Amino acid sequence: GAGVSQTPSNKVTEKGKYVELRCDPISGHTALYWYRQSLGQGPEFLIYFQGTGAADDSGLPNDRFFAVRPEGSVSTLKIQRTERGDSAVYLCASSLSMTSSYNEQFFGPGTRLTVL
Amino acid sequence: TQLLEQSPQFLSIQEGENLTVYCNSSSVFSSLQWYRQEPGEGPVLLVTVVTGGEVKKLKRLTFQFGDARKDSSLHITAAQPGDTGLYLCAGLRGNTPLVFGKGTRLSVIA
């Protein structure tokens, strides 16, 4: 299908390691969002891209988290020096734009990150 | 503090029963969305409500946006096992990021 895809679907790593999570948005969607969903919680906003630039990164919890979208399509969320508290499902979503009130976002299946 | 409070947190009902879940806030939203999420998948948008007092129907699901645009409800008539899932409300204020509630986990037993 032509939905949002995320890889890997599962990632197990050790405390202190570096991880990269990838998101392929729907073709033509200029807006891309990263969320983190912990057990029993709703998705929590991390960062949003409009094209290549990060329009709002206010949700990134600290400077260990970084995301890029160099060509305005695929995005990578990078986490340095992972901690056990980083364990969660990381969701990516894309939409045509951020400017509409309707702002329909299409979500990928998520990457489940487990930090041992 | 949670900007959007959803209740109940968990709900287990028999097939054929009706139910209502709530999404409340002290903040005003320009629009409010309801999503359904199944295990291992991302949330899927069900509806967006924009106007205070608006009611939208999607088959057996009825969504209402409060007059003051601070709260919303989702009513399901004659629930079916296929309705089982996590129901999330999410609010939008201008161009700020979507804010999600914690969700209501619904289980419909055949």
Coordinates of N, CA and C in Angstrom, one line a residue:
Chain A
G1 N 0.8 -1.2 0.0 CA 0.0 0.0 0.0 C 0.9 1.2 0.0
A2 N 0.2 2.4 0.0 CA 0.9 3.7 -0.1 C 0.8 4.4 1.2
G3 N 0.7 3.7 2.3 CA 0.6 4.3 3.6 C 2.0 4.7 4.2
V4 N 2.0 5.2 5.4 CA 3.3 5.6 6.1 C 3.9 4.3 6.6
S5 N 5.2 4.1 6.3 CA 5.9 2.9 6.7 C 7.0 3.3 7.7
Q6 N 7.3 2.5 8.6 CA 8.4 2.7 9.6 C 9.2 1.5 9.8
T7 N 10.5 1.7 9.9 CA 11.5 0.6 10.1 C 12.5 1.0 11.1
P8 N 12.9 0.0 11.9 CA 12.4 -1.3 12.0 C 11.1 -1.3 12.8
S9 N 10.4 -2.4 12.8 CA 9.1 -2.5 13.5 C 9.4 -2.7 15.0
N10 N 10.5 -3.4 15.3 CA 11.0 -3.6 16.7 C 12.5 -3.3 16.8
K11 N 12.9 -2.7 17.8 CA 14.3 -2.5 18.0 C 14.6 -2.7 19.5
V12 N 15.5 -3.6 19.8 CA 16.0 -3.9 21.1 C 17.4 -3.4 21.2
T13 N 17.8 -2.6 22.2 CA 19.1 -2.1 22.3 C 19.5 -2.1 23.8
E14 N 20.8 -1.8 24.0 CA 21.3 -1.7 25.4 C 21.4 -0.3 25.8
K15 N 21.2 -0.1 27.1 CA 21.4 1.3 27.6 C 22.7 1.9 27.2
G16 N 22.7 3.1 26.7 CA 23.9 3.8 26.3 C 24.2 3.8 24.8
K17 N 23.5 2.9 24.1 CA 23.7 2.7 22.7 C 22.9 3.8 21.9
Y18 N 23.3 3.9 20.6 CA 22.7 4.9 19.7 C 21.7 4.1 18.8
V19 N 20.5 4.7 18.5 CA 19.6 4.1 17.6 C 19.1 5.1 16.6
E20 N 18.7 4.6 15.4 CA 18.0 5.4 14.4 C 16.7 4.7 14.0
L21 N 15.7 5.5 13.9 CA 14.4 5.0 13.5 C 14.0 5.7 12.3
R22 N 13.5 5.0 11.3 CA 13.2 5.6 10.0 C 11.7 5.6 9.7
C23 N 11.3 6.7 9.0 CA 9.9 6.9 8.6 C 9.8 7.3 7.1
D24 N 9.0 6.6 6.4 CA 8.7 6.9 5.0 C 7.3 7.4 4.9
P25 N 7.1 8.7 4.7 CA 5.7 9.2 4.7 C 5.0 8.9 3.4
I26 N 3.7 9.3 3.4 CA 3.0 9.1 2.1 C 3.5 10.1 1.1
S27 N 3.7 9.7 -0.1 CA 4.2 10.5 -1.2 C 3.4 11.8 -1.3
G28 N 4.1 12.9 -1.4 CA 3.4 14.2 -1.6 C 3.0 14.9 -0.3
H29 N 3.1 14.2 0.8 CA 2.8 14.8 2.1 C 4.0 15.7 2.6
T30 N 3.7 17.0 2.8 CA 4.8 17.9 3.1 C 5.1 17.9 4.6
A31 N 4.1 17.6 5.4 CA 4.2 17.6 6.9 C 4.5 16.2 7.4
L32 N 5.4 16.1 8.3 CA 5.8 14.9 9.0 C 6.0 15.1 10.4
Y33 N 5.4 14.1 11.2 CA 5.4 14.3 12.7 C 6.0 13.0 13.3
W34 N 6.7 13.2 14.4 CA 7.1 12.1 15.3 C 6.4 12.2 16.6
Y35 N 5.9 11.1 17.1 CA 5.3 11.0 18.4 C 5.9 9.8 19.2
R36 N 5.8 9.9 20.5 CA 6.2 8.8 21.3 C 5.0 8.3 22.1
Q37 N 4.7 7.0 22.2 CA 3.6 6.5 22.9 C 4.1 5.5 23.9
S38 N 4.0 5.8 25.2 CA 4.4 4.9 26.3 C 3.2 4.1 26.6
L39 N 3.4 3.0 27.3 CA 2.4 2.1 27.7 C 1.3 2.8 28.5
G40 N 0.0 2.6 28.0 CA -1.1 3.2 28.7 C -1.3 4.7 28.5
Q41 N -0.6 5.2 27.5 CA -0.7 6.7 27.3 C -1.1 6.9 25.8
G42 N -1.5 8.1 25.5 CA -1.7 8.5 24.2 C -0.4 9.0 23.5
P43 N -0.4 9.1 22.2 CA 0.8 9.6 21.6 C 1.2 11.0 22.1
E44 N 2.5 11.2 22.3 CA 3.0 12.5 22.8 C 3.9 13.1 21.7
F45 N 3.6 14.3 21.3 CA 4.3 15.0 20.2 C 5.8 15.2 20.5
L46 N 6.6 14.9 19.5 CA 8.0 15.1 19.7 C 8.5 16.3 18.8
I47 N 8.3 16.1 17.4 CA 8.8 17.1 16.5 C 8.0 17.0 15.2
Y48 N 7.9 18.2 14.5 CA 7.2 18.2 13.3 C 8.0 19.0 12.2
F49 N 8.0 18.4 11.0 CA 8.7 18.9 9.9 C 7.7 19.5 8.9
Q50 N 8.0 20.6 8.3 CA 7.3 21.1 7.1 C 8.3 21.2 6.0
G51 N 8.3 20.2 5.1 CA 9.4 20.1 4.1 C 10.6 19.6 4.8
T52 N 11.7 20.2 4.6 CA 13.0 19.7 5.1 C 13.3 20.3 6.5
G53 N 12.6 21.4 6.9 CA 13.0 22.0 8.1 C 12.1 21.6 9.3
A54 N 12.7 21.5 10.5 CA 11.9 21.2 11.7 C 11.2 22.5 12.1
A55 N 9.9 22.5 11.9 CA 9.0 23.7 12.2 C 8.8 23.8 13.7
D56 N 8.8 22.7 14.4 CA 8.5 22.7 15.8 C 9.1 21.5 16.5
D57 N 10.1 21.7 17.3 CA 10.8 20.6 18.0 C 10.6 20.7 19.5
S58 N 9.6 21.3 19.9 CA 9.3 21.6 21.3 C 9.1 20.4 22.1
G59 N 8.7 19.3 21.5 CA 8.4 18.1 22.2 C 9.6 17.1 22.4
L60 N 10.7 17.4 21.8 CA 11.9 16.6 22.1 C 12.3 16.7 23.5
P61 N 12.4 15.6 24.2 CA 12.6 15.6 25.7 C 13.9 16.2 26.1
N62 N 15.0 16.0 25.4 CA 16.3 16.5 25.7 C 17.2 16.4 24.5
D63 N 18.4 16.8 24.6 CA 19.3 16.9 23.5 C 19.9 15.5 23.0
R64 N 19.4 14.5 23.6 CA 19.8 13.1 23.1 C 19.0 12.8 21.9
F65 N 17.9 13.5 21.7 CA 16.9 13.2 20.7 C 17.2 14.2 19.5
F66 N 17.2 13.7 18.3 CA 17.4 14.6 17.1 C 16.7 13.9 16.0
A67 N 16.2 14.7 15.1 CA 15.5 14.2 13.9 C 15.9 15.0 12.7
V68 N 16.0 14.3 11.5 CA 16.3 15.0 10.3 C 15.3 14.5 9.2
R69 N 15.3 15.4 8.2 CA 14.4 15.1 7.0 C 15.1 15.8 5.8
P70 N 16.3 15.4 5.4 CA 17.2 16.1 4.5 C 16.6 16.4 3.1
E71 N 15.7 15.6 2.6 CA 15.2 15.8 1.3 C 13.7 16.0 1.3
G72 N 13.1 16.2 2.4 CA 11.7 16.6 2.5 C 10.8 15.4 2.4
S73 N 11.4 14.2 2.5 CA 10.5 13.0 2.4 C 10.8 12.1 3.6
V74 N 11.8 11.1 3.4 CA 12.1 10.2 4.5 C 12.7 11.0 5.7
S75 N 12.3 10.6 6.9 CA 12.8 11.2 8.1 C 13.5 10.1 9.0
T76 N 14.5 10.5 9.8 CA 15.1 9.6 10.7 C 15.1 10.3 12.1
L77 N 14.7 9.5 13.1 CA 14.7 10.0 14.5 C 15.9 9.3 15.1
K78 N 16.8 10.1 15.7 CA 18.0 9.6 16.2 C 18.1 9.8 17.7
I79 N 18.4 8.7 18.4 CA 18.5 8.8 19.9 C 19.9 8.4 20.3
Q80 N 20.5 9.3 21.0 CA 21.9 9.0 21.5 C 21.8 8.5 23.0
R81 N 22.8 7.7 23.3 CA 23.0 7.3 24.8 C 21.6 6.9 25.4
T82 N 21.0 5.9 24.7 CA 19.6 5.5 25.1 C 19.6 5.2 26.6
E83 N 18.4 5.5 27.2 CA 18.1 5.2 28.6 C 16.9 4.3 28.6
R84 N 16.7 3.5 29.7 CA 15.6 2.6 29.8 C 14.3 3.4 29.7
G85 N 14.2 4.6 30.1 CA 13.0 5.4 30.0 C 12.7 5.8 28.6
D86 N 13.6 5.6 27.7 CA 13.2 5.8 26.3 C 12.4 4.7 25.6
S87 N 12.2 3.6 26.3 CA 11.5 2.5 25.8 C 10.0 3.0 25.6
A88 N 9.5 2.8 24.4 CA 8.2 3.2 24.0 C 8.0 2.8 22.5
V89 N 6.8 3.1 22.0 CA 6.5 3.0 20.6 C 6.7 4.4 20.0
Y90 N 7.5 4.4 19.0 CA 7.7 5.7 18.3 C 6.9 5.7 17.0
L91 N 5.9 6.6 17.0 CA 5.0 6.7 15.8 C 5.4 7.9 14.9
C92 N 5.3 7.7 13.6 CA 5.4 8.7 12.6 C 4.1 8.9 11.9
A93 N 3.8 10.2 11.6 CA 2.6 10.5 10.8 C 2.9 11.5 9.8
S94 N 2.2 11.5 8.7 CA 2.3 12.5 7.7 C 1.0 13.1 7.3
S95 N 1.0 14.3 6.8 CA -0.2 15.0 6.3 C 0.1 15.9 5.2
L96 N -0.9 16.3 4.5 CA -0.7 17.2 3.3 C 0.0 18.5 3.7
S97 N -0.5 19.0 4.8 CA 0.1 20.3 5.3 C -0.4 20.5 6.7
M98 N 0.2 21.4 7.4 CA -0.1 21.7 8.8 C -1.1 22.8 8.9
T99 N -1.4 23.4 7.8 CA -2.1 24.7 7.9 C -3.7 24.6 8.0
S100 N -4.2 23.4 7.7 CA -5.6 23.2 7.8 C -6.1 22.8 9.1
S101 N -7.2 23.3 9.6 CA -7.8 22.9 10.9 C -8.0 21.4 10.9
Y102 N -8.3 20.8 9.7 CA -8.6 19.4 9.7 C -7.4 18.6 9.8
N103 N -6.3 19.0 9.2 CA -5.0 18.4 9.6 C -5.0 16.9 9.7
E104 N -5.6 16.2 8.7 CA -5.7 14.7 8.9 C -4.3 14.2 8.8
Q105 N -3.9 13.5 9.9 CA -2.6 12.8 9.9 C -2.8 11.3 9.7
F106 N -1.9 10.8 8.9 CA -1.9 9.3 8.7 C -0.7 8.8 9.4
F107 N -1.0 7.8 10.2 CA 0.1 7.3 11.1 C 0.6 6.0 10.5
G108 N 1.9 5.8 10.8 CA 2.5 4.5 10.5 C 2.3 3.5 11.7
P109 N 2.8 2.3 11.5 CA 2.5 1.3 12.6 C 3.4 1.4 13.8
G110 N 4.4 2.3 13.7 CA 5.3 2.5 14.8 C 6.5 1.6 14.9
T111 N 7.5 2.1 15.6 CA 8.7 1.2 16.0 C 8.7 1.1 17.5
R112 N 8.6 -0.2 17.9 CA 8.7 -0.5 19.3 C 10.1 -0.5 19.8
L113 N 10.6 0.4 20.6 CA 11.9 0.5 21.0 C 12.0 0.0 22.5
T114 N 12.9 -1.0 22.7 CA 13.1 -1.5 24.0 C 14.6 -1.3 24.4
V115 N 14.8 -0.6 25.5 CA 16.2 -0.3 26.0 C 16.4 -1.2 27.2
L116 N 17.3 -2.1 27.1 CA 17.6 -3.0 28.2 C 18.6 -2.4 29.2
Chain B
T1 N 0.3 17.6 34.1 CA -1.2 17.6 34.0 C -1.6 17.3 32.5
Q2 N -2.7 16.6 32.4 CA -3.1 16.1 31.1 C -4.1 17.2 30.6
L3 N -3.8 17.7 29.4 CA -4.7 18.7 28.8 C -6.0 18.2 28.4
L4 N -6.1 16.9 27.9 CA -7.3 16.3 27.5 C -7.5 15.0 28.4
E5 N -8.6 15.0 29.2 CA -8.9 13.9 30.1 C -10.0 13.0 29.4
Q6 N -9.6 11.8 29.3 CA -10.6 10.8 28.7 C -11.1 9.9 29.8
S7 N -12.4 9.6 29.7 CA -13.1 8.7 30.6 C -14.1 7.9 29.9
P8 N -14.4 6.7 30.4 CA -13.5 6.0 31.3 C -12.2 5.5 30.7
Q9 N -11.3 5.1 31.5 CA -10.0 4.7 31.0 C -10.1 3.3 30.4
F10 N -10.9 2.4 31.0 CA -11.2 1.1 30.5 C -12.7 0.9 30.5
L11 N -13.2 0.1 29.5 CA -14.6 -0.2 29.4 C -14.7 -1.6 28.8
S12 N -15.4 -2.5 29.5 CA -15.7 -3.8 29.0 C -17.2 -4.0 29.0
I13 N -17.7 -4.3 27.8 CA -19.2 -4.4 27.7 C -19.5 -5.6 26.8
Q14 N -20.8 -6.0 26.9 CA -21.3 -7.1 26.1 C -21.7 -6.6 24.7
E15 N -21.6 -7.5 23.7 CA -22.1 -7.1 22.4 C -23.5 -6.7 22.4
G16 N -23.8 -5.6 21.7 CA -25.2 -5.2 21.6 C -25.5 -4.0 22.6
E17 N -24.6 -3.8 23.5 CA -24.8 -2.7 24.5 C -24.4 -1.3 23.8
N18 N -24.9 -0.3 24.4 CA -24.5 1.1 24.0 C -23.5 1.6 25.0
L19 N -22.7 2.6 24.5 CA -21.7 3.1 25.4 C -21.3 4.6 25.0
T20 N -20.9 5.3 25.9 CA -20.4 6.7 25.6 C -19.0 6.9 26.3
V21 N -18.1 7.4 25.6 CA -16.8 7.8 26.2 C -16.7 9.3 26.0
Y22 N -15.9 9.9 27.0 CA -15.8 11.3 27.1 C -14.4 11.8 27.0
C23 N -14.3 13.1 26.5 CA -13.0 13.7 26.3 C -13.2 15.2 26.8
N24 N -12.6 15.5 27.9 CA -12.8 16.8 28.5 C -11.5 17.6 28.7
S25 N -11.7 18.9 28.6 CA -10.6 19.8 28.8 C -11.1 21.2 29.4
S26 N -10.2 21.9 30.0 CA -10.5 23.3 30.4 C -10.0 24.3 29.3
S27 N -9.4 23.7 28.2 CA -9.0 24.6 27.1 C -9.9 24.5 26.0
V28 N -9.9 25.6 25.2 CA -10.7 25.6 24.0 C -9.9 25.1 22.8
F29 N -10.5 24.3 21.9 CA -9.8 23.8 20.8 C -10.5 24.3 19.5
S30 N -9.7 24.5 18.5 CA -10.2 24.9 17.2 C -10.8 23.7 16.5
S31 N -10.3 22.5 16.8 CA -11.0 21.3 16.3 C -10.6 20.1 17.2
L32 N -11.4 19.1 17.2 CA -11.1 17.9 18.0 C -11.3 16.7 17.1
Q33 N -10.4 15.7 17.3 CA -10.4 14.5 16.5 C -10.5 13.3 17.3
W34 N -11.1 12.3 16.8 CA -11.2 11.0 17.4 C -10.5 10.0 16.5
Y35 N -9.6 9.2 17.2 CA -8.9 8.1 16.5 C -9.2 6.8 17.2
R36 N -9.0 5.7 16.4 CA -9.1 4.4 17.0 C -7.7 3.7 16.7
Q37 N -7.2 3.0 17.7 CA -5.9 2.4 17.5 C -6.0 0.9 17.9
E38 N -5.5 0.0 17.1 CA -5.5 -1.4 17.4 C -4.1 -1.8 17.7
P39 N -3.9 -2.9 18.5 CA -2.6 -3.3 18.9 C -1.6 -3.5 17.7
G40 N -0.4 -2.9 17.8 CA 0.6 -3.0 16.8 C 0.4 -2.1 15.6
E41 N -0.6 -1.2 15.7 CA -0.8 -0.3 14.6 C -0.9 1.2 15.1
G42 N -0.8 2.1 14.2 CA -0.9 3.5 14.5 C -2.4 3.9 14.6
P43 N -2.7 5.0 15.2 CA -4.1 5.5 15.3 C -4.6 5.8 13.9
V44 N -5.9 5.5 13.7 CA -6.6 5.8 12.5 C -7.7 6.8 12.8
L45 N -7.7 7.9 12.0 CA -8.7 9.0 12.2 C -10.1 8.5 11.9
L46 N -11.0 8.8 12.8 CA -12.4 8.5 12.6 C -13.2 9.7 12.2
V47 N -12.9 10.8 12.9 CA -13.7 12.0 12.6 C -13.0 13.2 13.1
T48 N -13.3 14.4 12.5 CA -12.9 15.7 13.0 C -14.1 16.5 13.2
V49 N -14.2 17.2 14.4 CA -15.3 18.1 14.6 C -14.7 19.5 14.8
V50 N -15.4 20.5 14.2 CA -14.8 21.8 14.2 C -15.7 22.9 14.8
T51 N -17.0 22.7 14.7 CA -17.9 23.7 15.1 C -18.5 23.3 16.5
G52 N -18.6 24.3 17.4 CA -19.2 24.0 18.7 C -20.6 23.5 18.5
G53 N -21.0 22.4 19.2 CA -22.3 21.8 19.1 C -22.4 20.9 18.0
E54 N -21.4 20.7 17.2 CA -21.5 19.8 16.0 C -21.7 18.4 16.4
V55 N -22.5 17.7 15.6 CA -22.7 16.3 15.8 C -22.4 15.6 14.5
K56 N -21.6 14.6 14.5 CA -21.3 13.8 13.3 C -21.6 12.3 13.6
K57 N -22.1 11.7 12.5 CA -22.4 10.2 12.7 C -21.6 9.5 11.7
L58 N -21.1 8.3 12.1 CA -20.4 7.4 11.3 C -20.9 6.0 11.6
K59 N -21.9 5.6 10.8 CA -22.6 4.3 11.0 C -23.1 4.3 12.5
R60 N -22.6 3.4 13.3 CA -23.1 3.3 14.7 C -22.4 4.2 15.7
L61 N -21.5 5.1 15.2 CA -20.8 6.0 16.1 C -21.3 7.4 15.9
T62 N -21.6 8.1 17.0 CA -22.0 9.4 17.0 C -21.0 10.3 17.8
F63 N -20.5 11.3 17.2 CA -19.5 12.2 17.8 C -20.2 13.6 18.0
Q64 N -19.9 14.1 19.2 CA -20.4 15.5 19.5 C -19.3 16.3 20.0
F65 N -19.3 17.6 19.6 CA -18.3 18.6 20.0 C -19.1 19.5 21.0
G66 N -18.6 19.8 22.1 CA -19.3 20.7 23.1 C -19.5 22.1 22.5
D67 N -20.5 22.7 23.0 CA -20.8 24.1 22.6 C -19.6 25.0 22.7
A68 N -18.9 24.9 23.8 CA -17.8 25.7 24.1 C -16.5 25.2 23.5
R69 N -16.5 24.2 22.8 CA -15.4 23.5 22.1 C -14.3 23.2 23.1
K70 N -14.7 22.7 24.3 CA -13.8 22.2 25.3 C -13.9 20.7 25.5
D71 N -14.9 20.1 25.0 CA -15.1 18.7 25.3 C -15.8 18.0 24.2
S72 N -15.8 16.7 24.2 CA -16.4 15.9 23.1 C -16.8 14.6 23.7
S73 N -17.7 13.9 23.0 CA -18.2 12.6 23.4 C -18.3 11.7 22.1
L74 N -18.1 10.4 22.4 CA -18.3 9.4 21.3 C -19.3 8.4 21.9
H75 N -20.4 8.2 21.2 CA -21.4 7.3 21.5 C -21.4 6.1 20.5
I76 N -21.4 4.9 21.0 CA -21.5 3.8 20.1 C -22.8 3.0 20.4
T77 N -23.6 2.8 19.4 CA -24.8 2.1 19.5 C -24.6 0.6 19.1
A78 N -25.2 -0.3 19.9 CA -25.1 -1.7 19.6 C -23.7 -2.2 19.3
A79 N -22.8 -2.0 20.3 CA -21.4 -2.3 20.1 C -21.2 -3.8 19.6
Q80 N -20.2 -3.9 18.8 CA -19.8 -5.2 18.2 C -18.4 -5.5 18.6
P81 N -18.0 -6.8 18.6 CA -16.6 -7.1 18.9 C -15.6 -6.4 18.0
G82 N -16.0 -6.1 16.8 CA -15.1 -5.3 15.9 C -14.8 -3.9 16.4
D83 N -15.6 -3.4 17.3 CA -15.4 -2.1 17.9 C -14.2 -2.0 18.9
T84 N -13.8 -3.2 19.3 CA -12.7 -3.3 20.3 C -11.5 -2.5 19.9
G85 N -10.9 -1.7 20.8 CA -9.7 -1.0 20.5 C -9.5 0.2 21.4
L86 N -8.5 0.9 21.2 CA -8.2 2.1 22.0 C -8.7 3.3 21.3
Y87 N -9.6 4.1 21.9 CA -10.2 5.3 21.3 C -9.5 6.5 21.9
L88 N -8.9 7.3 21.0 CA -8.1 8.5 21.4 C -8.8 9.7 20.9
C89 N -8.9 10.7 21.8 CA -9.3 12.0 21.3 C -8.0 12.9 21.2
A90 N -8.0 13.8 20.3 CA -6.9 14.7 20.1 C -7.4 16.1 19.7
G91 N -6.8 17.1 20.4 CA -7.2 18.5 20.1 C -6.2 19.3 19.4
L92 N -6.7 20.2 18.6 CA -5.8 21.1 17.8 C -6.2 22.5 18.2
R93 N -5.2 23.3 18.6 CA -5.4 24.7 18.8 C -4.5 25.5 17.9
G94 N -5.2 26.1 16.9 CA -4.4 26.8 15.8 C -3.4 25.9 15.2
N95 N -2.2 26.4 15.1 CA -1.1 25.6 14.4 C -0.2 24.9 15.4
T96 N -0.7 24.8 16.7 CA 0.1 24.0 17.6 C -0.1 22.5 17.4
P97 N 0.9 21.7 17.9 CA 0.8 20.3 17.6 C -0.5 19.7 18.2
L98 N -0.9 18.6 17.6 CA -2.0 17.8 18.2 C -1.7 17.4 19.6
V99 N -2.7 17.5 20.5 CA -2.5 17.0 21.9 C -3.5 15.8 22.0
F100 N -3.0 14.7 22.5 CA -3.8 13.5 22.6 C -4.2 13.3 24.1
G101 N -5.3 12.7 24.3 CA -5.7 12.2 25.6 C -5.0 10.8 25.8
K102 N -5.2 10.2 27.0 CA -4.6 8.9 27.2 C -5.4 7.8 26.6
G103 N -6.6 8.0 26.2 CA -7.4 7.0 25.5 C -8.4 6.2 26.4
T104 N -9.4 5.7 25.8 CA -10.3 4.7 26.4 C -10.1 3.4 25.8
R105 N -9.8 2.4 26.6 CA -9.6 1.0 26.0 C -10.9 0.3 26.1
L106 N -11.5 0.0 24.9 CA -12.8 -0.6 24.9 C -12.7 -2.1 24.5
S107 N -13.4 -2.9 25.2 CA -13.4 -4.4 24.9 C -14.9 -4.8 24.8
V108 N -15.3 -5.3 23.7 CA -16.6 -5.7 23.4 C -16.6 -7.2 23.3
I109 N -17.4 -7.8 24.3 CA -17.3 -9.3 24.4 C -18.5 -9.9 23.7
A110 N -18.3 -10.9 22.8 CA -19.4 -11.5 22.1 C -20.2 -12.4 23.0

